[in-house]
């Protein structure tokens, strides 16, 4: 009987975690709609997808004489969507076939969902202010509806104070060394921004600052050791600058030909970010691993239903 009760208790906790995940997606969508955003349908397969700044296993589908890639992120489609509407968001499924050493990070799945948002003619600072306001609103509403359960799971849960602290990447690297992200996250008691990330650490589409060394981008970091929450910034949108950045990064022009043809037609300047839903759920509920934030998780190095 005790084993049955233990299973029932575990399932009840799982149900409440999923209810919180569902509610936070609803709240963030509501917040964005009230500020003029529209929700677009996610792109699941495309001839173009995020090249990423680290290696993953190939995830493509042969189709007639070409290939579709499973979407690693909607970055390029968000840029192209700016031609149609100035403020968009999508709850976008991402497939990144990470190698098995990411299994124990607590933060990685090979199938996860991002809240992807983009704003035309926006700056990095516009995006940071929007995300801060959205998280405060979401946490306040979650506290009202699930406060007792959340506080049992997470005694550190609180409403973040705005504006969030901003930490420059190179200054943190110099002070704490290569492991500075983990150190800063474990020391922090509030979310904070990591800004001005060096050009070699990011993809070609993040806008290069006038200094030619760092980017107009940012990562949102969770406190208490939960690490990276979100990544984003301002985008390169001029054809010549994009080509130079691709040459610098060594990107394959053939695989990006669809995107480059669209850029030639013109895309507006924009800024945006992607916020991992499972990582946010994990942080709110104080979960040991993001696999507890999904009903059917896919952990690196494993097969599962």
Short mmCIF file of C-alpha atoms in Angstrom, two decimals, residues 55-235:
data_model
loop_
_atom_site.label_atom_id
_atom_site.label_comp_id
_atom_site.label_asym_id
_atom_site.label_seq_id
_atom_site.Cartn_x
_atom_site.Cartn_y
_atom_site.Cartn_z
CA UNK A 55 28.08 20.52 -32.72
CA UNK A 56 24.99 18.32 -32.61
CA UNK A 57 24.05 15.20 -34.56
CA UNK A 58 22.48 15.89 -37.95
CA UNK A 59 18.68 15.87 -37.98
CA UNK A 60 17.48 15.98 -41.58
CA UNK A 61 14.81 14.41 -43.74
CA UNK A 62 15.47 13.44 -47.36
CA UNK A 63 12.63 14.75 -49.50
CA UNK A 64 12.70 14.31 -53.29
CA UNK A 65 16.02 15.87 -54.41
CA UNK A 66 16.52 17.96 -51.30
CA UNK A 67 16.60 17.88 -47.52
CA UNK A 68 14.55 19.36 -44.74
CA UNK A 69 16.20 20.10 -41.41
CA UNK A 70 14.32 19.68 -38.17
CA UNK A 71 14.14 23.11 -36.58
CA UNK A 72 16.91 23.86 -34.07
CA UNK A 73 15.41 27.33 -33.62
CA UNK A 74 13.17 29.69 -35.56
CA UNK A 75 15.72 32.52 -35.69
CA UNK A 76 15.66 32.99 -39.47
CA UNK A 77 11.90 32.65 -39.76
CA UNK A 78 11.45 35.22 -37.00
CA UNK A 79 13.56 37.68 -38.98
CA UNK A 80 11.58 37.04 -42.15
CA UNK A 81 8.30 37.35 -40.24
CA UNK A 82 9.24 40.95 -39.40
CA UNK A 83 8.35 41.87 -42.99
CA UNK A 84 4.74 40.95 -42.24
CA UNK A 85 4.12 42.01 -38.62
CA UNK A 86 6.20 44.13 -36.20
CA UNK A 87 5.69 41.95 -33.12
CA UNK A 88 5.47 38.16 -33.21
CA UNK A 89 5.85 35.19 -30.90
CA UNK A 90 5.61 31.43 -31.17
CA UNK A 91 5.84 28.47 -28.83
CA UNK A 92 8.35 26.72 -31.03
CA UNK A 93 9.38 23.04 -30.74
CA UNK A 94 13.14 22.66 -31.20
CA UNK A 95 15.08 19.50 -32.04
CA UNK A 96 18.76 19.50 -31.10
CA UNK A 97 20.35 16.05 -31.07
CA UNK A 98 22.86 16.86 -28.33
CA UNK A 99 25.67 14.48 -27.43
CA UNK A 100 25.30 12.35 -24.31
CA UNK A 101 27.66 14.39 -22.11
CA UNK A 102 24.87 16.97 -21.87
CA UNK A 103 22.65 14.37 -20.18
CA UNK A 104 23.61 15.27 -16.62
CA UNK A 105 23.65 19.06 -17.00
CA UNK A 106 20.07 19.28 -15.75
CA UNK A 107 19.34 21.78 -18.52
CA UNK A 108 19.38 19.83 -21.80
CA UNK A 109 16.80 17.87 -23.75
CA UNK A 110 17.00 16.96 -27.41
CA UNK A 111 13.35 18.01 -27.85
CA UNK A 112 12.26 21.18 -26.09
CA UNK A 113 10.04 24.21 -26.54
CA UNK A 114 10.97 27.88 -26.66
CA UNK A 115 8.88 30.98 -26.41
CA UNK A 116 10.37 32.73 -29.44
CA UNK A 117 9.62 36.44 -29.79
CA UNK A 118 10.84 39.17 -32.14
CA UNK A 119 10.23 42.92 -32.47
CA UNK A 120 10.86 45.09 -35.52
CA UNK A 121 13.09 48.18 -35.06
CA UNK A 122 13.86 47.12 -31.49
CA UNK A 123 17.06 47.18 -29.46
CA UNK A 124 18.55 44.68 -27.07
CA UNK A 125 17.46 46.94 -24.22
CA UNK A 126 13.86 46.87 -25.48
CA UNK A 127 13.86 43.07 -25.36
CA UNK A 128 15.43 42.92 -21.90
CA UNK A 129 12.86 45.35 -20.49
CA UNK A 130 10.00 43.39 -22.07
CA UNK A 131 11.25 40.04 -20.72
CA UNK A 132 11.76 41.47 -17.23
CA UNK A 133 8.21 42.82 -17.17
CA UNK A 134 6.84 39.54 -18.55
CA UNK A 135 8.60 37.41 -15.94
CA UNK A 136 7.44 39.64 -13.08
CA UNK A 137 3.85 39.42 -14.34
CA UNK A 138 4.08 35.64 -14.86
CA UNK A 139 5.59 34.98 -11.44
CA UNK A 140 3.00 37.17 -9.70
CA UNK A 141 0.14 35.30 -11.37
CA UNK A 142 1.70 31.89 -10.75
CA UNK A 143 2.12 32.82 -7.08
CA UNK A 144 -1.56 33.70 -6.80
CA UNK A 145 -2.73 30.44 -8.34
CA UNK A 146 -0.08 27.91 -7.26
CA UNK A 147 1.62 29.66 -4.35
CA UNK A 148 1.30 26.89 -1.76
CA UNK A 149 2.60 24.17 -4.09
CA UNK A 150 5.43 26.33 -5.47
CA UNK A 151 6.64 27.34 -2.00
CA UNK A 152 6.71 23.68 -0.94
CA UNK A 153 8.81 22.85 -3.97
CA UNK A 154 10.88 26.02 -4.08
CA UNK A 155 11.54 28.04 -0.90
CA UNK A 156 13.56 30.53 -2.98
CA UNK A 157 10.59 31.47 -5.19
CA UNK A 158 10.06 35.23 -5.26
CA UNK A 159 9.06 38.06 -7.58
CA UNK A 160 12.23 39.37 -9.29
CA UNK A 161 13.21 42.99 -8.80
CA UNK A 162 13.60 45.07 -11.97
CA UNK A 163 15.74 46.09 -13.68
CA UNK A 164 17.81 42.93 -13.57
CA UNK A 165 21.54 43.26 -12.99
CA UNK A 166 23.70 43.32 -16.15
CA UNK A 167 27.10 41.57 -16.20
CA UNK A 168 29.57 41.99 -19.05
CA UNK A 169 30.86 38.67 -20.36
CA UNK A 170 34.54 39.61 -20.65
CA UNK A 171 34.66 41.22 -17.23
CA UNK A 172 33.11 38.11 -15.65
CA UNK A 173 35.53 35.86 -17.55
CA UNK A 174 38.50 37.86 -16.31
CA UNK A 175 37.32 37.82 -12.71
CA UNK A 176 36.12 34.22 -12.36
CA UNK A 177 37.72 32.27 -15.22
CA UNK A 178 36.18 29.87 -17.73
CA UNK A 179 33.57 28.55 -15.28
CA UNK A 180 32.19 32.03 -14.57
CA UNK A 181 28.61 31.29 -15.68
CA UNK A 182 28.19 28.50 -13.13
CA UNK A 183 29.89 30.54 -10.41
CA UNK A 184 27.79 33.65 -11.03
CA UNK A 185 24.56 31.64 -11.23
CA UNK A 186 25.30 29.85 -7.95
CA UNK A 187 26.15 33.15 -6.21
CA UNK A 188 23.08 35.00 -7.51
CA UNK A 189 19.74 35.26 -5.72
CA UNK A 190 17.99 37.14 -8.57
CA UNK A 191 17.90 36.64 -12.34
CA UNK A 192 20.55 38.64 -14.19
CA UNK A 193 21.69 39.40 -17.73
CA UNK A 194 24.98 38.38 -19.29
CA UNK A 195 25.73 40.92 -22.05
CA UNK A 196 28.31 41.83 -24.69
CA UNK A 197 29.26 38.27 -25.57
CA UNK A 198 32.39 37.93 -27.79
CA UNK A 199 31.93 37.38 -31.51
CA UNK A 200 33.46 33.88 -31.46
CA UNK A 201 30.95 32.66 -28.87
CA UNK A 202 27.82 33.25 -30.96
CA UNK A 203 26.33 32.70 -34.41
CA UNK A 204 26.61 35.02 -37.42
CA UNK A 205 23.14 36.49 -37.07
CA UNK A 206 23.76 38.30 -33.76
CA UNK A 207 24.56 41.94 -34.46
CA UNK A 208 28.20 42.99 -34.08
CA UNK A 209 28.83 46.03 -31.90
CA UNK A 210 30.72 49.01 -33.26
CA UNK A 211 33.78 47.84 -31.29
CA UNK A 212 34.06 44.87 -33.69
CA UNK A 213 34.67 42.45 -30.82
CA UNK A 214 31.42 41.88 -28.93
CA UNK A 215 27.80 41.45 -29.94
CA UNK A 216 24.62 43.34 -29.20
CA UNK A 217 23.21 40.26 -27.51
CA UNK A 218 22.43 38.86 -24.08
CA UNK A 219 21.71 35.72 -22.08
CA UNK A 220 19.25 35.69 -19.22
CA UNK A 221 20.65 33.74 -16.28
CA UNK A 222 18.69 32.16 -13.44
CA UNK A 223 20.05 32.31 -9.87
CA UNK A 224 20.73 29.46 -7.39
CA UNK A 225 22.75 27.53 -9.97
CA UNK A 226 19.97 27.10 -12.57
CA UNK A 227 22.15 28.85 -15.17
CA UNK A 228 21.04 29.95 -18.66
CA UNK A 229 17.38 30.78 -19.21
CA UNK A 230 17.21 32.69 -22.47
CA UNK A 231 19.38 33.89 -25.34
CA UNK A 232 18.79 36.73 -27.76
CA UNK A 233 19.78 40.15 -29.00
CA UNK A 234 19.78 42.44 -31.98
CA UNK A 235 20.05 40.85 -35.44
#
